[in-house]
XYZ file of N, CA and C in Angstrom:
294
model
N 84.268 164.518 116.971
C 84.193 165.289 118.196
C 85.029 166.559 118.066
N 84.410 167.668 118.301
C 85.142 168.927 118.292
C 84.624 169.812 119.402
N 85.413 170.787 119.775
C 84.982 171.745 120.776
C 84.723 171.121 122.123
N 83.587 171.487 122.715
C 83.268 171.024 124.064
C 82.902 169.546 124.105
N 82.542 168.977 122.960
C 82.191 167.563 122.924
C 83.417 166.672 123.076
N 84.576 167.225 122.753
C 85.804 166.438 122.809
C 86.086 166.024 124.248
N 86.437 164.764 124.446
C 86.699 164.254 125.776
C 87.962 164.837 126.377
N 87.998 164.869 127.688
C 89.153 165.396 128.402
C 90.395 164.576 128.070
N 90.242 163.272 127.999
C 91.391 162.418 127.706
C 91.981 162.733 126.337
N 91.111 162.980 125.385
C 91.588 163.307 124.034
C 92.316 164.649 124.033
N 91.828 165.603 124.796
C 92.506 166.905 124.893
C 93.899 166.738 125.486
N 94.017 165.908 126.495
C 95.318 165.669 127.127
C 96.256 164.983 126.143
N 95.742 164.016 125.413
C 96.565 163.328 124.406
C 97.086 164.308 123.363
N 96.194 165.157 122.880
C 96.587 166.137 121.868
C 97.609 167.115 122.438
N 97.424 167.515 123.684
C 98.365 168.427 124.332
C 99.741 167.775 124.453
N 99.774 166.507 124.837
C 101.043 165.781 124.970
C 101.788 165.739 123.646
N 101.088 165.394 122.589
C 101.714 165.311 121.269
C 102.178 166.698 120.824
N 101.352 167.700 121.060
C 101.707 169.073 120.690
C 102.971 169.519 121.427
N 103.030 169.276 122.721
C 104.209 169.654 123.502
C 105.441 168.883 123.040
N 105.269 167.605 122.761
C 106.387 166.794 122.286
C 106.942 167.302 120.965
N 106.051 167.627 120.040
C 106.493 168.140 118.742
C 107.163 169.502 118.892
N 106.618 170.339 119.761
C 107.238 171.647 119.999
C 108.643 171.491 120.567
N 108.806 170.555 121.493
C 110.122 170.328 122.090
C 111.116 169.870 121.023
N 110.692 168.978 120.145
C 111.573 168.505 119.075
C 111.952 169.634 118.118
N 110.984 170.489 117.789
C 111.232 171.572 116.836
C 112.106 172.669 117.425
N 111.888 173.003 118.692
C 112.557 174.166 119.278
C 113.746 173.811 120.151
N 113.706 172.643 120.797
C 114.780 172.273 121.712
C 114.751 173.057 123.011
N 113.628 173.687 123.306
C 113.505 174.476 124.532
C 113.581 173.590 125.768
N 113.931 174.194 126.888
C 113.881 173.485 128.156
C 112.420 173.367 128.585
N 112.161 172.528 129.566
C 110.792 172.355 130.068
C 110.264 173.691 130.584
N 111.098 174.415 131.308
C 110.683 175.703 131.866
C 110.338 176.697 130.755
N 111.174 176.774 129.733
C 110.929 177.698 128.621
C 109.696 177.273 127.824
N 109.529 175.979 127.617
C 108.368 175.463 126.898
C 107.085 175.780 127.662
N 107.140 175.653 128.975
C 105.977 175.977 129.803
C 105.626 177.457 129.676
N 106.630 178.298 129.673
C 106.394 179.735 129.575
C 105.770 180.095 128.233
N 106.264 179.492 127.161
C 105.763 179.772 125.815
C 104.323 179.298 125.654
N 104.007 178.123 126.189
C 102.680 177.539 125.988
C 101.650 178.002 127.011
N 102.105 178.499 128.147
C 101.173 178.938 129.177
C 100.766 177.843 130.147
N 101.320 176.647 129.990
C 101.057 175.567 130.936
C 102.069 175.660 132.070
N 101.771 175.011 133.178
C 102.725 175.003 134.280
C 103.894 174.088 133.940
N 105.011 174.343 134.595
C 106.202 173.523 134.393
C 105.904 172.074 134.759
N 105.141 171.870 135.816
C 104.798 170.518 136.257
C 103.950 169.789 135.222
N 102.999 170.489 134.636
C 102.139 169.890 133.617
C 102.953 169.492 132.395
N 103.824 170.382 131.940
C 104.646 170.092 130.762
C 105.533 168.886 131.037
N 106.167 168.860 132.193
C 107.066 167.750 132.520
C 106.302 166.431 132.608
N 105.153 166.448 133.273
C 104.361 165.219 133.416
C 103.853 164.739 132.056
N 103.405 165.674 131.225
C 102.935 165.300 129.889
C 104.048 164.648 129.075
N 105.248 165.210 129.144
C 106.350 164.709 128.321
C 106.954 163.417 128.847
N 106.985 163.244 130.158
C 107.671 162.079 130.720
C 106.746 160.921 131.069
N 105.518 161.201 131.473
C 104.614 160.136 131.916
C 103.494 159.837 130.923
N 102.882 160.873 130.384
C 101.711 160.654 129.529
C 102.081 160.368 128.078
N 103.075 161.069 127.554
C 103.430 160.909 126.142
C 103.817 159.478 125.769
N 104.562 158.739 126.607
C 104.881 157.351 126.237
C 103.646 156.470 126.021
N 102.544 156.791 126.667
C 101.306 156.033 126.483
C 100.547 156.458 125.230
N 100.892 157.630 124.701
C 100.184 158.170 123.546
C 100.954 157.923 122.253
N 102.247 158.244 122.253
C 103.078 158.119 121.048
C 104.485 157.689 121.469
N 104.757 156.414 121.355
C 106.020 155.847 121.846
C 107.220 156.417 121.098
N 107.137 156.489 119.776
C 108.271 156.973 118.975
C 108.605 158.421 119.322
N 107.583 159.252 119.423
C 107.790 160.657 119.779
C 108.369 160.773 121.177
N 107.870 159.957 122.099
C 108.349 160.031 123.483
C 109.818 159.636 123.592
N 110.270 158.723 122.734
C 111.687 158.331 122.755
C 112.580 159.479 122.301
N 112.145 160.211 121.287
C 112.910 161.376 120.820
C 112.914 162.477 121.875
N 111.762 162.692 122.493
C 111.648 163.697 123.552
C 112.538 163.320 124.729
N 112.571 162.048 125.075
C 113.395 161.588 126.201
C 114.870 161.881 125.963
N 115.321 161.763 124.713
C 116.720 162.073 124.390
C 117.028 163.543 124.656
N 116.121 164.418 124.254
C 116.331 165.853 124.463
C 116.297 166.179 125.948
N 115.349 165.593 126.677
C 115.267 165.845 128.114
C 116.506 165.323 128.831
N 117.030 164.198 128.392
C 118.254 163.654 128.992
C 119.432 164.589 128.736
N 119.502 165.147 127.539
C 120.563 166.107 127.232
C 120.442 167.329 128.138
N 119.229 167.860 128.264
C 119.017 169.026 129.127
C 119.442 168.722 130.560
N 119.128 167.521 131.018
C 119.511 167.143 132.375
C 121.029 167.048 132.501
N 121.696 166.586 131.454
C 123.151 166.419 131.518
C 123.903 167.746 131.508
N 123.284 168.805 130.993
C 123.975 170.100 130.935
C 123.418 171.117 131.929
N 122.472 170.723 132.751
C 121.851 171.712 133.636
C 122.827 172.303 134.636
N 123.803 171.523 135.084
C 124.783 172.070 136.022
C 125.643 173.137 135.340
N 125.853 173.001 134.050
C 126.615 174.007 133.311
C 125.806 175.287 133.139
N 124.526 175.129 132.842
C 123.662 176.305 132.681
C 123.519 177.055 133.997
N 123.372 176.310 135.073
C 123.260 176.943 136.387
C 124.533 177.672 136.762
N 125.672 177.060 136.480
C 126.951 177.697 136.776
C 127.148 178.965 135.973
N 126.760 178.935 134.718
C 126.883 180.117 133.860
C 125.959 181.226 134.345
N 124.747 180.870 134.747
C 123.804 181.866 135.255
C 124.354 182.523 136.520
N 124.964 181.731 137.394
C 125.550 182.271 138.622
C 126.725 183.185 138.293
N 127.547 182.789 137.334
C 128.694 183.609 136.938
C 128.225 184.972 136.421
N 127.212 184.965 135.577
C 126.684 186.215 135.026
C 126.067 187.064 136.130
N 125.371 186.426 137.052
C 124.769 187.151 138.174
C 125.841 187.892 138.960
N 126.942 187.209 139.264
C 127.995 187.837 140.063
C 128.729 188.915 139.288
N 128.867 188.762 137.988
C 129.462 189.828 137.173
C 128.593 191.072 137.248
N 127.280 190.885 137.126
C 126.354 192.015 137.199
C 126.346 192.642 138.586
N 126.410 191.823 139.633
C 126.457 192.345 141.002
C 127.724 193.171 141.211
N 128.840 192.696 140.690
C 130.110 193.405 140.831
C 130.056 194.742 140.110
N 129.428 194.782 138.949
C 129.298 196.037 138.204
C 128.466 197.042 138.989
N 127.382 196.575 139.622
C 126.524 197.464 140.408
C 127.289 198.040 141.586
N 128.009 197.195 142.295
C 128.767 197.634 143.465
C 129.903 198.553 143.030
N 130.558 198.235 141.932
C 131.678 199.029 141.441
C 131.259 200.402 140.960
N 130.038 200.550 140.469
C 129.587 201.838 139.955
C 129.106 202.773 141.055
N 128.787 202.248 142.228
C 128.338 203.064 143.357
C 129.550 203.383 144.221
N 129.866 204.671 144.327
C 131.022 205.055 145.142
C 130.586 205.271 146.574
N 131.359 204.732 147.485
C 131.019 204.814 148.907
C 131.833 205.883 149.564
């Protein structure tokens, strides 16, 4: 089966495995992986967390470790993003003389 003859389920399976392998190779976040692949963040997350375990158990276990790590550091990434935002805001305000 190739092209249009390929079943929808098989396409989803292949997409799940492809996303899982990409995550292992790159270590990207779900949001970044979605942006790179052109899929929605929701689709990428659902494929990696719900569908992949039914397709490839070993791959899904490795992916789960990376996703757990991302979840454990997300508060740090958010805090850093906020810190940088406020530094940039301060620079903008400081450069404009009132």
